[in-house]
mmCIF file of C-alpha atoms in Angstrom:
data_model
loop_
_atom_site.group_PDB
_atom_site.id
_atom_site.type_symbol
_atom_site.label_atom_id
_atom_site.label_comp_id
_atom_site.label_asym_id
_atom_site.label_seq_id
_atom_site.Cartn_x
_atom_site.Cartn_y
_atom_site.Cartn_z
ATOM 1 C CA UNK A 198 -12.967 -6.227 -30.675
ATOM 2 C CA UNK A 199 -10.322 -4.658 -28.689
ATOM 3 C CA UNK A 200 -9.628 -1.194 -29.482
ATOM 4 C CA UNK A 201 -6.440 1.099 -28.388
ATOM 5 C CA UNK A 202 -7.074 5.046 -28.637
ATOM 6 C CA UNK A 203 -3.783 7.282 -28.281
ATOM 7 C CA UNK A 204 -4.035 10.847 -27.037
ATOM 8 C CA UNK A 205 -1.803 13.517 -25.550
ATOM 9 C CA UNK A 206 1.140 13.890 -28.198
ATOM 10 C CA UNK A 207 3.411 16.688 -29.400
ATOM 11 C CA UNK A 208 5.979 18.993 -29.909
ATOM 12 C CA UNK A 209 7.703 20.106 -26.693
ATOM 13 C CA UNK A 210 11.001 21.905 -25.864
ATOM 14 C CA UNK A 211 13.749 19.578 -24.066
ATOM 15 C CA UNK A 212 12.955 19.651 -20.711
ATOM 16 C CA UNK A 213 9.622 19.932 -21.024
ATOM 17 C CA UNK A 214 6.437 17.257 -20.062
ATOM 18 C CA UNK A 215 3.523 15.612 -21.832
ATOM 19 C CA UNK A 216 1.133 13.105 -20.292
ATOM 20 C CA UNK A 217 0.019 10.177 -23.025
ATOM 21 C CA UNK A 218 -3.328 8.252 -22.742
ATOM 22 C CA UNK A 219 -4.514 5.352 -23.710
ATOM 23 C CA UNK A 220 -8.271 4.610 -23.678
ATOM 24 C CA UNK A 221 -8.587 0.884 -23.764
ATOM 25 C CA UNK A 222 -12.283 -0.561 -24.705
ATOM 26 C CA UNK A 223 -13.086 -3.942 -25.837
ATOM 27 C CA UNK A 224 -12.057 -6.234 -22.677
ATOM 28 C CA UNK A 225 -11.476 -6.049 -19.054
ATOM 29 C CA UNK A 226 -9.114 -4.014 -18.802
ATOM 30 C CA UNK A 227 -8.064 -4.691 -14.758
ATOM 31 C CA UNK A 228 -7.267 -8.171 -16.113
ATOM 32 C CA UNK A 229 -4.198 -7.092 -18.642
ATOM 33 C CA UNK A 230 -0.781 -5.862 -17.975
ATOM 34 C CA UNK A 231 -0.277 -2.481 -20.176
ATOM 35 C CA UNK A 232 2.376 -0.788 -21.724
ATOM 36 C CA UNK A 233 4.567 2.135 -23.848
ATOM 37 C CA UNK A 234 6.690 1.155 -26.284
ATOM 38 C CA UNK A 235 8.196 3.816 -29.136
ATOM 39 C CA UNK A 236 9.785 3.599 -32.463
ATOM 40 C CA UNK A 237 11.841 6.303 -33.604
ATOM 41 C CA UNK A 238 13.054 6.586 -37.631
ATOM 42 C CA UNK A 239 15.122 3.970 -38.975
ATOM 43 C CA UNK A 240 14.754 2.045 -35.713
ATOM 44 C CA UNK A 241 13.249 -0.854 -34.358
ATOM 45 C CA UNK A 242 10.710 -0.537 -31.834
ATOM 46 C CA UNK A 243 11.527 -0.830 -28.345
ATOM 47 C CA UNK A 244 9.561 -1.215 -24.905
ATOM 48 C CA UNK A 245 9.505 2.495 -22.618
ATOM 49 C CA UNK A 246 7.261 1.244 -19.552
ATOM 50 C CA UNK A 247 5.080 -0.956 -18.721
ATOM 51 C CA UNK A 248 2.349 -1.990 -15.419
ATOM 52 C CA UNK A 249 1.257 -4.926 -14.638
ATOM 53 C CA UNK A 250 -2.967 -6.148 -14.353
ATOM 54 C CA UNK A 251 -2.848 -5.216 -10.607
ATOM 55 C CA UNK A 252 -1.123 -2.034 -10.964
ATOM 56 C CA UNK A 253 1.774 -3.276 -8.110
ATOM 57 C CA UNK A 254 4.161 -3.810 -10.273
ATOM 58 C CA UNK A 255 6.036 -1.475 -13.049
ATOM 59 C CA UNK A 256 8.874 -1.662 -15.110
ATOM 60 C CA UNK A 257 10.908 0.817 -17.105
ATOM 61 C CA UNK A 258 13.471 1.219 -19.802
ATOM 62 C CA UNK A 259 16.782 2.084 -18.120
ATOM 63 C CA UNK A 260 16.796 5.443 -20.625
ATOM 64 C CA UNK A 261 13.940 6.802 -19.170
ATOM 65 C CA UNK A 262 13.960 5.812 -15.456
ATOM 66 C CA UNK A 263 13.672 8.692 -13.138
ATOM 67 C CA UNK A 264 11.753 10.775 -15.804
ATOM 68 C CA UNK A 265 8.931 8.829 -16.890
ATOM 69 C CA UNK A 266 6.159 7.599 -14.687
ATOM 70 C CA UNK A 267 3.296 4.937 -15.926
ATOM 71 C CA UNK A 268 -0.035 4.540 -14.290
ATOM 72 C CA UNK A 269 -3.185 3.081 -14.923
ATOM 73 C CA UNK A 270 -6.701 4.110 -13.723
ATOM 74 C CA UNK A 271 -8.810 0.954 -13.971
ATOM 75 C CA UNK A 272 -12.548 2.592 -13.626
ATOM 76 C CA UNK A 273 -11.751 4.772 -16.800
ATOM 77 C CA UNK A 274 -9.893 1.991 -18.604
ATOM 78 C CA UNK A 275 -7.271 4.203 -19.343
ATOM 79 C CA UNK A 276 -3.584 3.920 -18.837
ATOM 80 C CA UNK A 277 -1.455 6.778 -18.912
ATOM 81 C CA UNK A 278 2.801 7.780 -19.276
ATOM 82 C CA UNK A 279 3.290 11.059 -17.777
ATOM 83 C CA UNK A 280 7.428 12.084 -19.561
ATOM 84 C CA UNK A 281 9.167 14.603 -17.600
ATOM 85 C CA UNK A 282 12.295 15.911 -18.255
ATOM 86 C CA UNK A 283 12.037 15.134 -22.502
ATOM 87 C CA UNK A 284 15.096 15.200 -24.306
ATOM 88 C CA UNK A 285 15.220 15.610 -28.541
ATOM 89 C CA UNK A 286 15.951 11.443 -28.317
ATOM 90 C CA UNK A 287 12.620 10.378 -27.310
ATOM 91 C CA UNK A 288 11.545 11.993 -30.124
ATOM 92 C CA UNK A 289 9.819 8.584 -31.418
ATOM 93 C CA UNK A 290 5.906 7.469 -32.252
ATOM 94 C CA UNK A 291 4.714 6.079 -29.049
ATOM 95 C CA UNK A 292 2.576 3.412 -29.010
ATOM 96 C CA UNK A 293 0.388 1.815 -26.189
ATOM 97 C CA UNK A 294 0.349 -2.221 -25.881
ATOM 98 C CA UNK A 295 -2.239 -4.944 -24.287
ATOM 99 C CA UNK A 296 -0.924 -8.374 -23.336
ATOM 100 C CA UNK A 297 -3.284 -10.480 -25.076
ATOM 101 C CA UNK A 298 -2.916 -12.699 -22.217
ATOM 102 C CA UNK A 299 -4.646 -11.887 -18.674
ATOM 103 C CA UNK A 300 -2.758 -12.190 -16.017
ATOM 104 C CA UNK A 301 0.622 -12.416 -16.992
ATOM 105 C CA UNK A 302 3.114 -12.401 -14.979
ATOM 106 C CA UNK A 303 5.687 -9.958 -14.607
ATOM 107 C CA UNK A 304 8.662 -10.821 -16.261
ATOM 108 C CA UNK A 305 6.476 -11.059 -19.615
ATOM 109 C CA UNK A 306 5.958 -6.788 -19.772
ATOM 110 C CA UNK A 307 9.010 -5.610 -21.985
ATOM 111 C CA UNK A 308 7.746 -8.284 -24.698
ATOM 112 C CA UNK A 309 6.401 -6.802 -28.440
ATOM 113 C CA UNK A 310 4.964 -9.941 -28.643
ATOM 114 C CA UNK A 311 1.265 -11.161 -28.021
ATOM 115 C CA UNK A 312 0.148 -7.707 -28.121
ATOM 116 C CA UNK A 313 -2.855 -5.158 -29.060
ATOM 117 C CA UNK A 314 -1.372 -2.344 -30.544
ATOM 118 C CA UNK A 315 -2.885 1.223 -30.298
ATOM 119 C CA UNK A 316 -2.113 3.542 -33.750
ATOM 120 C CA UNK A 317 0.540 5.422 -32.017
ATOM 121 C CA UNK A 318 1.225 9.316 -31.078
ATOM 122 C CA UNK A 319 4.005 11.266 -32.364
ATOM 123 C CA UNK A 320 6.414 13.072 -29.853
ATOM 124 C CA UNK A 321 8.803 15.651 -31.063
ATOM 125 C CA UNK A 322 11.281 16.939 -28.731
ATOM 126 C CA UNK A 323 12.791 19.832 -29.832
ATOM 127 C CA UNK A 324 16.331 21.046 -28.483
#
């Protein structure tokens, strides 16, 4: 059973940082691409940032290039968004995403769909 745990949420003042983890258990975890995705209120959820099973390749959402920075250590199966720079509109529940597939390719990252889903970690950005 695959199993997503979320960690490293909060309340924060704009301009501030906060590092998220995921702790991924359940398969092998240097076989998957990984990724963030949020959902703020009364919106639908969209893709934040996402790396690929070998960890060469990562892609962003344009609104938070330059700021946020995914990474993924494979020997603690655990993949990680560090947010600098937080502004009140990423205030959103962020949630951390397995392909189901291994070894997708690339293009496939920004999808919401054939994914694990982790519970999700609220971040409040306060301005």
């Amino acid at each position: 059973q695959v199993q997503l745990v979320e960690s490293g949420g909060g309340l924060v003042q704009a301009g501030g940082s906060l590092r998220l983890s995921c702790a991924i258990s359940g398969l092998t975890f240097s076989n998957y691409n990984m990724g963030w995705f949020r959902q703020a209120p009364g919106k639908e959820r969209e893709f934040v940032a996402a790396v690929n099973w070998s960890g060469d390749i990562t892609k962003y959402a344009e609104s938070v290039k330059g700021r946020f920075t995914i990474s993924r250590d494979n020997a603690k199966n655990t993949v990680f968004l560090q947010m600098n720079s937080l502004k009140p509109e990423d205030t959103a529940v962020y949630y951390c995403a397995v392909d189901r597939s291994p070894y997708s390719a690339a293009y496939t990252m920004g999808s919401r769909t054939n994914r694990y889903w982790g519970q999700g970690t609220q971040v409040t950005v306060s301005s």
